[in-house]
Short mmCIF file of C-alpha atoms in Angstrom, two decimals:
data_model
loop_
_atom_site.label_atom_id
_atom_site.label_comp_id
_atom_site.label_asym_id
_atom_site.label_seq_id
_atom_site.Cartn_x
_atom_site.Cartn_y
_atom_site.Cartn_z
CA MET A 186 3.18 -19.69 32.03
CA LYS A 187 3.28 -19.43 28.24
CA ALA A 188 0.43 -18.26 26.03
CA PRO A 189 0.14 -17.31 22.36
CA LEU A 190 0.39 -13.61 21.54
CA SER A 191 -3.09 -13.85 19.97
CA ARG A 192 -4.58 -13.83 23.49
CA PHE A 193 -3.10 -10.39 24.20
CA ALA A 194 -2.90 -8.55 20.91
CA HIS A 195 -4.19 -8.08 17.40
CA THR A 196 -1.98 -7.10 14.49
CA ARG A 197 -1.88 -5.51 11.07
CA SER A 198 1.06 -5.81 8.70
CA GLY A 199 2.12 -4.26 5.44
CA ASP A 200 5.17 -3.44 3.35
CA LYS A 201 7.62 -0.68 2.49
CA GLY A 202 9.85 -2.11 -0.21
CA ASP A 203 11.63 -5.17 1.18
CA THR A 204 10.62 -4.27 4.75
CA VAL A 205 7.56 -5.63 6.54
CA ASN A 206 5.93 -3.56 9.26
CA ILE A 207 3.82 -5.25 11.93
CA GLY A 208 1.66 -3.20 14.24
CA VAL A 209 0.92 -5.12 17.46
CA ILE A 210 -2.00 -3.71 19.45
CA ALA A 211 -2.96 -4.82 22.96
CA TRP A 212 -6.55 -6.07 23.25
CA ARG A 213 -6.72 -4.45 26.69
CA GLU A 214 -4.62 -1.41 27.44
CA GLU A 215 -3.46 -2.93 30.76
CA ASP A 216 -1.71 -5.68 28.78
CA TYR A 217 0.51 -3.22 26.95
CA PRO A 218 3.35 -3.55 29.51
CA VAL A 219 3.36 -7.32 28.87
CA LEU A 220 3.89 -6.66 25.18
CA VAL A 221 6.68 -4.19 25.92
CA ARG A 222 8.39 -6.71 28.19
CA GLU A 223 7.95 -9.84 26.09
CA LEU A 224 8.01 -8.69 22.49
CA THR A 225 11.58 -7.47 22.18
CA ALA A 226 13.07 -6.86 18.74
CA GLU A 227 15.51 -9.74 19.36
CA ARG A 228 12.74 -12.21 20.17
CA VAL A 229 10.67 -11.21 17.14
CA LYS A 230 13.76 -11.62 14.94
CA ALA A 231 14.44 -15.04 16.46
CA PHE A 232 10.79 -16.09 16.08
CA PHE A 233 10.76 -15.44 12.34
CA GLY A 234 14.20 -17.06 11.85
CA GLU A 235 15.20 -17.32 8.21
CA MET A 236 12.09 -15.43 7.07
CA VAL A 237 13.75 -12.18 8.19
CA LYS A 238 17.18 -11.70 6.62
CA GLY A 239 17.84 -8.22 8.01
CA THR A 240 17.46 -6.47 11.34
CA VAL A 241 14.29 -5.94 13.38
CA GLU A 242 13.48 -2.50 14.81
CA ARG A 243 10.85 -1.82 17.46
CA PHE A 244 8.97 1.42 18.19
CA GLU A 245 6.62 2.08 21.11
CA LEU A 246 3.24 3.82 20.90
CA PRO A 247 1.98 3.77 24.51
CA ASN A 248 -0.84 6.15 23.57
CA LEU A 249 -2.32 3.40 21.38
CA GLY A 250 -1.19 0.47 23.53
CA ALA A 251 0.78 -0.63 20.51
CA LEU A 252 4.22 -1.60 19.24
CA ASN A 253 5.46 -1.19 15.69
CA PHE A 254 8.05 -3.58 14.27
CA LEU A 255 10.08 -3.13 11.11
CA LEU A 256 11.38 -6.44 9.70
CA HIS A 257 14.04 -5.53 7.17
CA GLU A 258 14.93 -7.71 4.16
CA SER A 259 11.92 -9.95 4.63
CA LEU A 260 10.06 -9.99 1.32
CA GLY A 261 12.46 -11.46 -1.23
CA GLY A 262 13.17 -8.03 -2.71
CA GLY A 263 9.66 -6.72 -2.10
CA GLY A 264 7.30 -4.79 -4.32
CA THR A 265 7.08 -6.20 -7.83
CA VAL A 266 10.42 -8.02 -7.67
CA THR A 267 9.40 -10.66 -5.13
CA LEU A 268 8.12 -14.09 -6.12
CA ARG A 269 6.29 -14.62 -2.82
CA VAL A 270 2.51 -15.20 -2.85
CA ASP A 271 2.37 -12.80 0.10
CA ALA A 272 4.28 -10.13 -1.75
CA GLN A 273 3.34 -7.36 0.70
CA GLY A 274 3.77 -9.26 3.96
CA LYS A 275 0.08 -8.89 4.71
CA THR A 276 0.02 -12.17 6.63
CA TYR A 277 3.14 -11.59 8.76
CA GLY A 278 1.05 -9.96 11.48
CA ALA A 279 -1.11 -13.05 11.80
CA ALA A 280 2.02 -15.24 11.82
CA LEU A 281 3.37 -13.31 14.83
CA LEU A 282 0.16 -14.11 16.75
CA ARG A 283 1.46 -17.70 16.97
CA MET A 284 4.40 -16.57 19.13
CA GLU A 285 4.36 -17.95 22.69
CA ILE A 286 5.07 -15.33 25.33
CA ASP A 287 5.55 -15.51 29.12
CA VAL A 288 2.54 -14.23 31.06
CA MET B 273 -16.58 21.45 10.32
CA ILE B 274 -15.99 19.90 6.91
CA ARG B 275 -16.66 16.34 5.83
CA ILE B 276 -13.98 14.63 3.75
CA ALA B 277 -14.72 11.15 2.41
CA ASN B 278 -12.33 8.70 0.77
CA GLY B 279 -13.88 6.52 -1.90
CA GLN B 280 -10.82 4.74 -3.28
CA GLY B 281 -7.90 3.16 -1.44
CA PHE B 282 -6.06 2.18 -4.62
CA TRP B 283 -6.78 1.89 -8.34
CA GLY B 284 -8.88 -1.23 -8.46
CA ASP B 285 -10.76 -0.58 -5.22
CA TRP B 286 -14.56 -0.99 -5.09
CA LEU B 287 -16.18 0.95 -7.94
CA GLU B 288 -19.42 1.51 -5.97
CA ALA B 289 -17.72 3.08 -2.96
CA PRO B 290 -17.41 6.69 -4.19
CA VAL B 291 -20.93 6.64 -5.62
CA ARG B 292 -22.38 5.43 -2.33
CA LEU B 293 -20.42 8.03 -0.36
CA VAL B 294 -22.08 10.71 -2.46
CA GLU B 295 -25.55 9.17 -2.44
CA GLN B 296 -25.90 7.92 1.13
CA GLY B 297 -25.25 11.03 3.21
CA PRO B 298 -23.65 14.45 3.46
CA ILE B 299 -20.05 15.04 2.35
CA ASP B 300 -18.20 18.18 1.26
CA TYR B 301 -15.11 16.66 -0.34
CA LEU B 302 -14.65 13.31 -2.06
CA ILE B 303 -11.04 12.17 -2.29
CA LEU B 304 -9.81 9.30 -4.44
CA ASP B 305 -6.39 7.69 -4.22
CA TYR B 306 -5.45 5.90 -7.44
CA LEU B 307 -1.68 5.62 -7.35
CA ALA B 308 0.51 2.88 -5.95
CA GLU B 309 4.27 2.95 -6.41
CA VAL B 310 4.29 0.97 -9.62
CA THR B 311 1.09 2.42 -11.12
CA MET B 312 3.04 5.36 -12.55
CA SER B 313 5.19 3.07 -14.71
CA ILE B 314 2.15 1.30 -16.15
CA LEU B 315 0.64 4.67 -16.98
CA GLN B 316 3.94 5.83 -18.49
CA LYS B 317 3.92 2.84 -20.86
CA GLN B 318 0.33 3.65 -21.86
CA LYS B 319 1.30 7.26 -22.54
CA LEU B 320 4.28 6.22 -24.68
CA ALA B 321 1.93 4.07 -26.79
CA ASP B 322 -0.79 6.74 -26.95
CA PRO B 323 -0.08 10.37 -25.92
CA SER B 324 -3.73 10.86 -24.90
CA LYS B 325 -3.43 8.17 -22.20
CA GLY B 326 -1.44 7.76 -18.99
CA TYR B 327 -4.03 8.56 -16.33
CA ALA B 328 -6.51 6.51 -14.25
CA SER B 329 -9.03 5.62 -16.94
CA ASP B 330 -11.73 4.74 -14.38
CA PHE B 331 -11.85 8.35 -13.22
CA PRO B 332 -13.64 10.20 -16.09
CA PRO B 333 -16.58 7.73 -16.22
CA LEU B 334 -16.90 7.96 -12.43
CA ILE B 335 -17.12 11.75 -12.64
CA ALA B 336 -19.74 11.46 -15.36
CA ARG B 337 -21.77 9.30 -12.95
CA LEU B 338 -21.30 11.77 -10.07
CA ALA B 339 -21.71 14.98 -12.11
CA PRO B 340 -25.34 15.73 -11.10
CA ALA B 341 -24.50 15.54 -7.39
CA ILE B 342 -21.33 17.57 -7.88
CA ARG B 343 -23.35 20.31 -9.57
CA GLU B 344 -26.35 20.27 -7.24
CA ARG B 345 -24.60 19.85 -3.91
CA GLY B 346 -21.29 21.54 -4.57
CA ILE B 347 -19.25 18.46 -3.66
CA LYS B 348 -15.61 18.88 -4.62
CA VAL B 349 -13.54 15.95 -5.86
CA ILE B 350 -9.77 15.68 -5.27
CA ALA B 351 -7.92 12.79 -6.91
CA ASN B 352 -4.41 11.79 -7.92
CA ALA B 353 -6.00 10.28 -11.01
CA GLY B 354 -3.74 12.31 -13.33
CA GLY B 355 -0.94 9.78 -13.28
CA VAL B 356 1.71 10.85 -15.76
CA ASN B 357 -0.77 12.81 -17.92
CA PRO B 358 -3.01 14.98 -15.71
CA ARG B 359 -3.89 17.41 -18.55
CA ALA B 360 -5.22 14.53 -20.67
CA CYS B 361 -7.16 13.33 -17.64
CA ALA B 362 -8.76 16.78 -17.28
CA LYS B 363 -9.77 16.80 -20.94
CA ALA B 364 -11.30 13.33 -20.60
CA VAL B 365 -13.23 14.45 -17.52
CA LEU B 366 -14.60 17.47 -19.38
CA ALA B 367 -15.57 15.29 -22.32
CA ALA B 368 -17.39 12.90 -19.97
CA ALA B 369 -18.98 15.62 -17.79
CA PRO B 370 -19.19 18.89 -19.73
CA GLY B 371 -19.58 22.12 -17.79
CA LEU B 372 -17.52 21.22 -14.75
CA LYS B 373 -14.52 23.29 -13.76
CA VAL B 374 -11.36 21.21 -13.49
CA ALA B 375 -8.04 22.32 -11.97
CA VAL B 376 -4.86 20.37 -12.62
CA VAL B 377 -1.68 20.40 -10.56
CA VAL B 378 1.43 19.86 -12.68
CA GLY B 379 5.14 19.86 -11.92
CA ASP B 380 5.56 16.54 -10.12
CA ASP B 381 6.71 14.69 -13.26
CA VAL B 382 10.52 14.79 -13.58
CA PHE B 383 10.88 11.93 -16.09
CA SER B 384 12.10 14.34 -18.79
CA ARG B 385 14.42 16.15 -16.33
CA ILE B 386 16.44 13.16 -15.05
CA ASP B 387 19.59 14.00 -17.03
CA GLU B 388 19.34 17.68 -16.08
CA LEU B 389 19.05 16.74 -12.40
CA LEU B 390 21.94 14.25 -12.60
CA ALA B 391 24.08 16.88 -14.33
CA LYS B 392 23.36 19.27 -11.48
CA GLY B 393 24.90 16.73 -9.11
CA HIS B 394 21.74 15.19 -7.66
CA GLU B 395 22.68 11.53 -7.32
CA MET B 396 19.14 10.45 -6.34
CA ARG B 397 20.47 7.41 -4.50
CA ASP B 398 18.13 4.54 -3.69
CA MET B 399 16.94 5.29 -0.14
CA ASP B 400 17.05 1.58 0.72
CA THR B 401 20.32 0.43 -0.88
CA GLY B 402 22.28 3.69 -1.29
CA ALA B 403 23.01 2.94 -4.96
CA PRO B 404 23.26 5.99 -7.28
CA LEU B 405 20.56 6.47 -9.91
CA ASN B 406 22.98 6.50 -12.86
CA ARG B 407 23.34 2.72 -12.35
CA ILE B 408 19.83 2.23 -13.79
CA ARG B 409 19.62 5.41 -15.91
CA ASP B 410 18.82 3.62 -19.18
CA ARG B 411 16.05 1.52 -17.60
CA ILE B 412 13.99 4.28 -15.97
CA LEU B 413 10.29 4.16 -16.90
CA SER B 414 8.86 7.00 -14.79
CA ALA B 415 10.02 9.56 -12.24
CA ASN B 416 7.78 11.75 -10.09
CA ALA B 417 8.11 13.81 -6.95
CA TYR B 418 5.56 13.24 -4.23
CA ILE B 419 3.82 16.57 -3.78
CA GLY B 420 1.92 17.71 -0.73
CA ALA B 421 -1.34 19.43 0.18
CA PHE B 422 -0.47 23.05 -0.58
CA PRO B 423 -0.48 22.75 -4.40
CA LEU B 424 -3.84 20.93 -4.12
CA ALA B 425 -5.22 23.66 -1.83
CA GLU B 426 -4.11 26.24 -4.41
CA ALA B 427 -6.09 24.30 -7.00
CA LEU B 428 -9.16 24.25 -4.72
CA ALA B 429 -8.84 28.03 -4.36
CA THR B 430 -9.60 28.43 -8.07
CA GLY B 431 -13.14 27.28 -7.30
CA ALA B 432 -12.72 24.11 -9.31
CA ASP B 433 -15.22 21.28 -8.94
CA ILE B 434 -12.54 18.66 -9.64
CA VAL B 435 -8.87 18.80 -8.68
CA ILE B 436 -6.59 16.39 -10.51
CA ALA B 437 -3.01 15.74 -9.48
CA GLY B 438 -0.30 13.38 -10.59
CA ARG B 439 1.87 11.91 -7.86
CA SER B 440 0.46 13.68 -4.84
CA THR B 441 0.81 11.83 -1.55
CA ASP B 442 -2.22 9.90 -0.35
CA THR B 443 -2.38 11.96 2.85
CA ALA B 444 -2.28 15.27 0.95
CA LEU B 445 -5.63 14.50 -0.66
CA ALA B 446 -7.30 14.66 2.78
CA LEU B 447 -5.18 17.50 4.15
CA ALA B 448 -5.71 19.81 1.15
CA PRO B 449 -9.34 20.76 1.88
CA MET B 450 -8.42 21.52 5.50
CA VAL B 451 -5.55 23.78 4.38
CA HIS B 452 -7.92 25.43 1.92
CA ARG B 453 -10.89 25.91 4.24
CA PHE B 454 -9.14 26.54 7.56
CA GLY B 455 -6.33 28.69 6.18
CA TRP B 456 -3.54 26.64 7.72
CA GLY B 457 -0.01 27.73 6.76
CA PRO B 458 3.27 25.80 6.44
CA GLY B 459 4.12 26.72 10.04
CA ASP B 460 0.95 25.29 11.56
CA TYR B 461 2.78 22.06 12.36
CA ASN B 462 0.26 20.52 14.73
CA GLN B 463 -2.72 21.13 12.45
CA LEU B 464 -0.85 19.88 9.38
CA ALA B 465 0.20 16.77 11.29
CA ALA B 466 -3.42 16.22 12.37
CA GLY B 467 -4.71 16.51 8.82
CA THR B 468 -1.92 14.22 7.64
CA ILE B 469 -2.85 11.57 10.20
CA ALA B 470 -6.50 11.94 9.21
CA GLY B 471 -5.31 11.23 5.69
CA HIS B 472 -3.34 8.18 6.83
CA ILE B 473 -6.42 6.78 8.57
CA VAL B 474 -8.65 7.06 5.50
CA GLU B 475 -6.13 6.56 2.69
CA CYS B 476 -6.78 2.80 2.45
CA GLY B 477 -10.53 3.25 2.24
CA ALA B 478 -12.50 0.64 4.16
CA GLN B 479 -9.39 -0.63 5.91
CA CYS B 480 -10.34 1.75 8.79
CA THR B 481 -14.09 0.95 8.71
CA GLY B 482 -13.95 -2.78 9.37
CA GLY B 483 -12.18 -4.11 6.28
CA ASN B 484 -9.18 -6.40 6.91
CA CYS B 485 -9.83 -6.02 10.65
CA GLN B 486 -8.84 -8.82 13.04
CA VAL B 487 -10.96 -7.56 15.92
CA ASP B 488 -14.21 -9.58 16.16
CA TRP B 489 -14.27 -9.74 12.39
CA GLN B 490 -17.10 -12.27 12.34
CA THR B 491 -19.41 -9.74 14.02
CA ILE B 492 -18.67 -6.75 11.81
CA PRO B 493 -22.09 -5.99 10.31
CA ASP B 494 -23.09 -6.10 6.66
CA MET B 495 -19.65 -6.19 5.05
CA ALA B 496 -21.39 -6.46 1.66
CA ASN B 497 -22.46 -2.85 2.11
CA ILE B 498 -19.39 -1.61 3.96
CA GLY B 499 -19.28 2.14 4.44
CA TYR B 500 -16.14 3.98 3.34
CA PRO B 501 -14.55 6.45 5.73
CA ILE B 502 -15.48 10.05 6.40
CA VAL B 503 -13.41 12.57 8.37
CA GLU B 504 -15.29 15.37 10.10
CA ALA B 505 -12.47 17.90 10.43
CA GLU B 506 -12.39 20.90 12.76
CA PRO B 507 -10.27 24.06 12.37
CA ASP B 508 -8.22 23.21 15.49
CA GLY B 509 -6.98 19.95 13.95
CA SER B 510 -9.19 17.59 15.91
CA PHE B 511 -11.44 15.32 13.88
CA VAL B 512 -13.91 12.46 14.00
CA VAL B 513 -13.57 9.32 11.87
CA THR B 514 -16.95 7.92 10.89
CA LYS B 515 -19.05 6.54 8.03
CA HIS B 516 -22.55 7.13 6.73
CA SER B 517 -25.28 5.77 9.01
CA GLY B 518 -27.01 2.71 7.64
CA THR B 519 -23.89 1.39 5.93
CA GLY B 520 -22.08 -1.80 6.88
CA GLY B 521 -18.74 -2.13 8.57
CA ARG B 522 -17.57 -0.67 11.86
CA VAL B 523 -15.64 2.35 13.07
CA SER B 524 -14.12 1.80 16.52
CA ARG B 525 -10.90 2.60 18.31
CA ASP B 526 -9.74 -0.89 17.29
CA THR B 527 -10.39 -0.43 13.58
CA VAL B 528 -8.73 2.99 13.66
CA LYS B 529 -5.72 1.71 15.63
CA GLU B 530 -5.12 -1.09 13.14
CA GLN B 531 -5.07 1.37 10.27
CA LEU B 532 -2.86 3.82 12.18
CA LEU B 533 -0.24 1.07 12.45
CA TYR B 534 -0.53 0.09 8.77
CA GLU B 535 2.61 0.72 6.71
CA LEU B 536 4.06 2.78 9.55
CA GLY B 537 7.78 3.38 10.04
CA ASP B 538 9.17 5.45 12.90
CA PRO B 539 5.98 6.71 14.58
CA LYS B 540 7.61 9.90 15.82
CA LYS B 541 8.83 10.90 12.36
CA TYR B 542 6.12 10.29 9.78
CA LEU B 543 7.43 12.50 6.99
CA THR B 544 5.38 14.01 4.19
CA PRO B 545 5.98 16.98 1.91
CA ASP B 546 3.80 18.99 4.35
CA CYS B 547 5.12 18.20 7.82
CA SER B 548 6.52 15.65 10.23
CA ALA B 549 3.74 13.95 12.20
CA ASP B 550 4.10 12.29 15.61
CA PHE B 551 1.91 9.19 15.92
CA THR B 552 2.79 8.87 19.61
CA SER B 553 0.77 12.03 20.29
CA ILE B 554 -2.52 10.68 18.92
CA GLN B 555 -5.41 10.47 21.42
CA LEU B 556 -8.45 8.36 20.47
CA ALA B 557 -11.84 8.50 22.18
CA ASP B 558 -15.16 6.83 21.49
CA ALA B 559 -17.66 9.42 20.32
CA GLY B 560 -20.78 7.34 19.73
CA THR B 561 -21.69 4.50 17.41
CA ASP B 562 -19.20 4.24 14.54
CA ARG B 563 -17.54 7.49 15.62
CA VAL B 564 -13.97 7.90 16.92
CA HIS B 565 -12.67 11.29 18.04
CA VAL B 566 -8.98 11.99 17.31
CA SER B 567 -7.07 14.81 19.03
CA GLY B 568 -3.82 15.89 20.65
CA ILE B 569 -1.70 15.46 17.54
CA ARG B 570 1.66 17.17 17.42
CA GLY B 571 3.84 17.81 14.41
CA GLY B 572 7.06 19.37 13.25
CA PRO B 573 8.47 21.14 10.21
CA ARG B 574 8.40 19.62 6.76
CA PRO B 575 11.60 18.03 5.37
CA GLU B 576 13.89 20.02 3.09
CA THR B 577 13.76 17.25 0.52
CA LEU B 578 10.94 15.72 -1.47
CA LYS B 579 10.73 11.99 -2.07
CA LEU B 580 10.89 10.78 -5.64
CA SER B 581 9.00 7.77 -6.93
CA ILE B 582 11.11 6.33 -9.75
CA SER B 583 10.27 3.12 -11.55
CA PHE B 584 12.58 1.09 -13.77
CA ALA B 585 12.59 -2.11 -15.81
CA ASP B 586 14.23 -4.87 -13.81
CA GLY B 587 13.90 -8.08 -15.81
CA TRP B 588 11.15 -10.65 -16.17
CA LYS B 589 9.25 -13.08 -14.04
CA ALA B 590 6.67 -15.84 -14.31
CA ILE B 591 4.81 -17.78 -11.68
CA GLY B 592 3.03 -21.05 -12.36
CA THR B 593 0.87 -23.33 -10.23
CA LEU B 594 -0.38 -26.92 -10.17
CA VAL B 595 -2.66 -28.56 -7.60
CA TYR B 596 -1.89 -32.01 -6.13
CA SER B 597 -4.60 -33.93 -4.28
CA TRP B 598 -4.58 -36.40 -1.42
CA PRO B 599 -2.97 -38.81 -0.72
CA GLN B 600 0.62 -37.61 -0.15
CA ALA B 601 -0.27 -34.26 -1.74
CA LEU B 602 2.72 -32.43 -0.28
CA GLU B 603 5.14 -35.23 -1.20
CA LYS B 604 3.84 -35.19 -4.77
CA ALA B 605 4.18 -31.43 -5.01
CA LYS B 606 7.75 -31.59 -3.71
CA ALA B 607 8.61 -34.33 -6.20
CA ALA B 608 7.14 -32.25 -9.03
CA ASP B 609 9.23 -29.27 -7.93
CA ALA B 610 12.38 -31.39 -8.02
CA ILE B 611 11.50 -32.63 -11.52
CA VAL B 612 10.97 -29.09 -12.82
CA ARG B 613 14.29 -27.95 -11.38
CA ALA B 614 16.09 -30.98 -12.86
CA ARG B 615 14.61 -30.33 -16.31
CA LEU B 616 15.51 -26.63 -16.15
CA CYS B 617 19.05 -27.68 -15.22
CA GLN B 618 19.21 -30.11 -18.18
CA LEU B 619 18.19 -27.20 -20.44
CA GLY B 620 21.14 -25.22 -19.08
CA LEU B 621 18.81 -22.60 -17.63
CA SER B 622 19.59 -20.73 -14.44
CA PHE B 623 17.72 -17.81 -12.89
CA GLU B 624 18.48 -14.91 -10.60
CA GLU B 625 15.86 -16.46 -8.33
CA ILE B 626 13.66 -19.53 -8.36
CA ARG B 627 11.20 -19.88 -5.51
CA THR B 628 8.81 -22.70 -4.64
CA GLU B 629 5.86 -22.35 -2.27
CA TYR B 630 3.29 -24.90 -1.11
CA LEU B 631 -0.09 -23.20 -0.70
CA GLY B 632 -2.18 -24.85 1.97
CA VAL B 633 0.97 -25.79 3.87
CA ASN B 634 3.32 -22.90 4.61
CA ALA B 635 3.33 -20.32 1.80
CA CYS B 636 2.22 -17.45 4.05
CA HIS B 637 3.71 -18.29 7.41
CA GLY B 638 6.85 -20.09 6.26
CA THR B 639 8.93 -21.63 9.00
CA VAL B 640 6.54 -20.52 11.77
CA ALA B 641 3.59 -22.46 10.33
CA PRO B 642 2.79 -25.73 12.14
CA VAL B 643 3.22 -29.00 10.23
CA VAL B 644 0.06 -30.01 8.32
CA GLN B 645 -0.63 -33.78 8.30
CA ASP B 646 -1.59 -35.21 4.92
CA PRO B 647 -3.65 -32.27 3.58
CA ALA B 648 -6.52 -32.86 1.15
CA GLU B 649 -4.68 -30.85 -1.49
CA VAL B 650 -1.64 -28.63 -1.96
CA GLN B 651 -1.03 -26.00 -4.57
CA LEU B 652 2.49 -26.06 -5.92
CA ARG B 653 3.59 -22.53 -6.88
CA ILE B 654 6.92 -22.04 -8.63
CA GLY B 655 8.22 -18.62 -9.63
CA VAL B 656 11.34 -17.57 -11.52
CA ARG B 657 12.92 -14.17 -12.10
CA ASP B 658 15.70 -13.20 -14.50
CA ARG B 659 16.98 -10.55 -16.91
CA ASP B 660 16.79 -13.12 -19.73
CA ARG B 661 13.22 -13.12 -20.99
CA LYS B 662 13.79 -16.26 -23.11
CA ALA B 663 14.83 -18.27 -20.05
CA VAL B 664 11.74 -17.15 -18.15
CA ASP B 665 9.55 -17.99 -21.15
CA ARG B 666 11.07 -21.48 -21.39
CA PHE B 667 10.30 -22.07 -17.73
CA THR B 668 6.61 -21.36 -18.34
CA ARG B 669 6.43 -24.46 -20.57
CA GLU B 670 7.76 -26.84 -17.92
CA LEU B 671 4.77 -27.02 -15.56
CA VAL B 672 1.78 -28.30 -17.54
CA PRO B 673 3.58 -31.41 -18.93
CA LEU B 674 3.82 -32.67 -15.34
CA VAL B 675 0.12 -33.47 -15.47
CA LEU B 676 1.00 -36.41 -17.75
CA ASN B 677 4.65 -37.06 -17.03
CA GLY B 678 5.01 -36.38 -13.30
CA PRO B 679 3.60 -37.60 -9.99
CA PRO B 680 -0.09 -38.66 -9.92
CA GLY B 681 -3.03 -36.49 -8.99
CA ALA B 682 -2.11 -33.18 -10.62
CA THR B 683 -4.89 -30.81 -11.65
CA GLY B 684 -5.69 -27.10 -11.74
CA PHE B 685 -3.75 -26.38 -14.96
CA GLY B 686 -6.78 -24.96 -16.78
CA ASP B 687 -5.16 -21.65 -17.71
CA GLY B 688 -2.23 -23.34 -19.44
CA ARG B 689 1.22 -21.87 -19.13
CA PRO B 690 1.63 -18.76 -17.03
CA PRO B 691 2.33 -15.35 -18.60
CA VAL B 692 5.78 -13.77 -18.59
CA ARG B 693 5.60 -10.36 -16.94
CA GLU B 694 8.08 -7.50 -17.00
CA ILE B 695 9.27 -6.52 -13.54
CA VAL B 696 8.88 -2.82 -12.92
CA ALA B 697 10.87 -2.07 -9.81
CA TYR B 698 10.65 0.91 -7.49
CA TRP B 699 13.51 3.31 -6.73
CA PRO B 700 12.75 5.73 -3.88
CA ALA B 701 15.10 8.74 -3.75
CA LEU B 702 15.31 12.26 -2.37
CA LEU B 703 15.59 15.62 -4.14
CA PRO B 704 15.91 19.13 -2.68
CA ARG B 705 12.41 20.60 -2.72
CA GLU B 706 13.46 23.78 -4.58
CA GLU B 707 13.94 21.62 -7.69
CA ILE B 708 10.17 21.01 -7.84
CA GLN B 709 7.94 23.90 -8.87
CA THR B 710 4.28 23.00 -9.14
CA SER B 711 1.61 25.08 -10.86
CA VAL B 712 -2.14 24.97 -11.30
CA GLU B 713 -3.93 25.03 -14.65
CA VAL B 714 -7.70 25.43 -14.96
CA PHE B 715 -9.75 23.66 -17.65
CA SER B 716 -13.42 24.40 -18.26
#
């Protein structure tokens, strides 16, 4: 069965230069293994498609029931160079909540 | 236990926050973070125009407002308000609030030493692209080393009421009073990491007390009076994150977790001038209403290099908008975009980048946004970027005419043509830490 990530996690995103980071936090700690299994770096990269030009890295924080993703080359140059309305990638975390995962 | 409160997440944050932190309950230290990556270059330009400027100009009037409480209650203020001119900031503070003792940390500013450092063989390559600094040498606007908590703690040891730094790290502002009061040394890795993570939690102000929080955001109480964060720090490195009772907002494990993940890289290697902190060691526990206990934090030795924050001029940009209303709002906006691009092409103008976004449709979520059917209105937003200022300026004149000579239903042009802005870009680099010698100067 598929369900949107928003049912299992909340997120916060921000920037470091041209890289977006998205913290994905399980609503309930028992759902953390679902996030680990379903939210691979490859799937997150594929989900964002052309929005992410570079690689996607994933880090695990089991103590917080959370994953941290780095989406490289995702902000049109980032910082003050970018022409994007969301210059700091602050809405990327919410965008990821649309992703359908197997549950 | 000492109470450290953060009243400013960036320059431009809520002016009332630091005043309320002082007035609405007990605190020992008030920290204020004023500097973002590009703030230094803005301040550098101000200093070039007027040698008495180049610091966070909101800071002296704030201290004037807080001076009675600082005197009566012994609250100490630590701020990176000094920008590129911390001595001038100290003088302005003393003029605004006579009688206070102000300590200034200097030595982070390497703008005047760039050629000396290059000649010594420090290439100061861009940490993201690997390009050497000499490629942009003639366009550098500011250059500062991020400094850590120990120079700030040295300043606190002078007995100063106010400690002013230039480019100190955000986390150092919170860690410094712990180093000062608890006597932590450079080898106390776990404690330094704990104080650093405390700093990370509070460095964005209310973003850990219910601001920008996805979790049950509709139920977060009284956001109009949101409380800014307070760390109750213990000598063993454990601490509680809280806010003054009676204030709005919320402190919970959820709000703290969201902020812990904010702007995080590799969680096992969070590097600062003071230590390496391991975010996978953090243990959170509820400790009552609006109180989260944080413990278990492990750390490692500080890096042998300091990070430099260098800014440089990188061309010009302008962004203009028009609003198109129903019906066919998106089609009209797309037609207008095509017209603008055709006219720019007829003028022989090209740009390093031209970007069009449709606000209300997919500007934020791009290709993952669902299709919107016939929206009531769409904001067309076109931006260009180029080294040629004249080309960018010419672009700014191409939007408003569309109201009369383009598709129907355009509005929202009230501000006329958009301004041309200089792009000040950021160049992160590394430098061996022995090149940076800080010192403390006392003004009273």
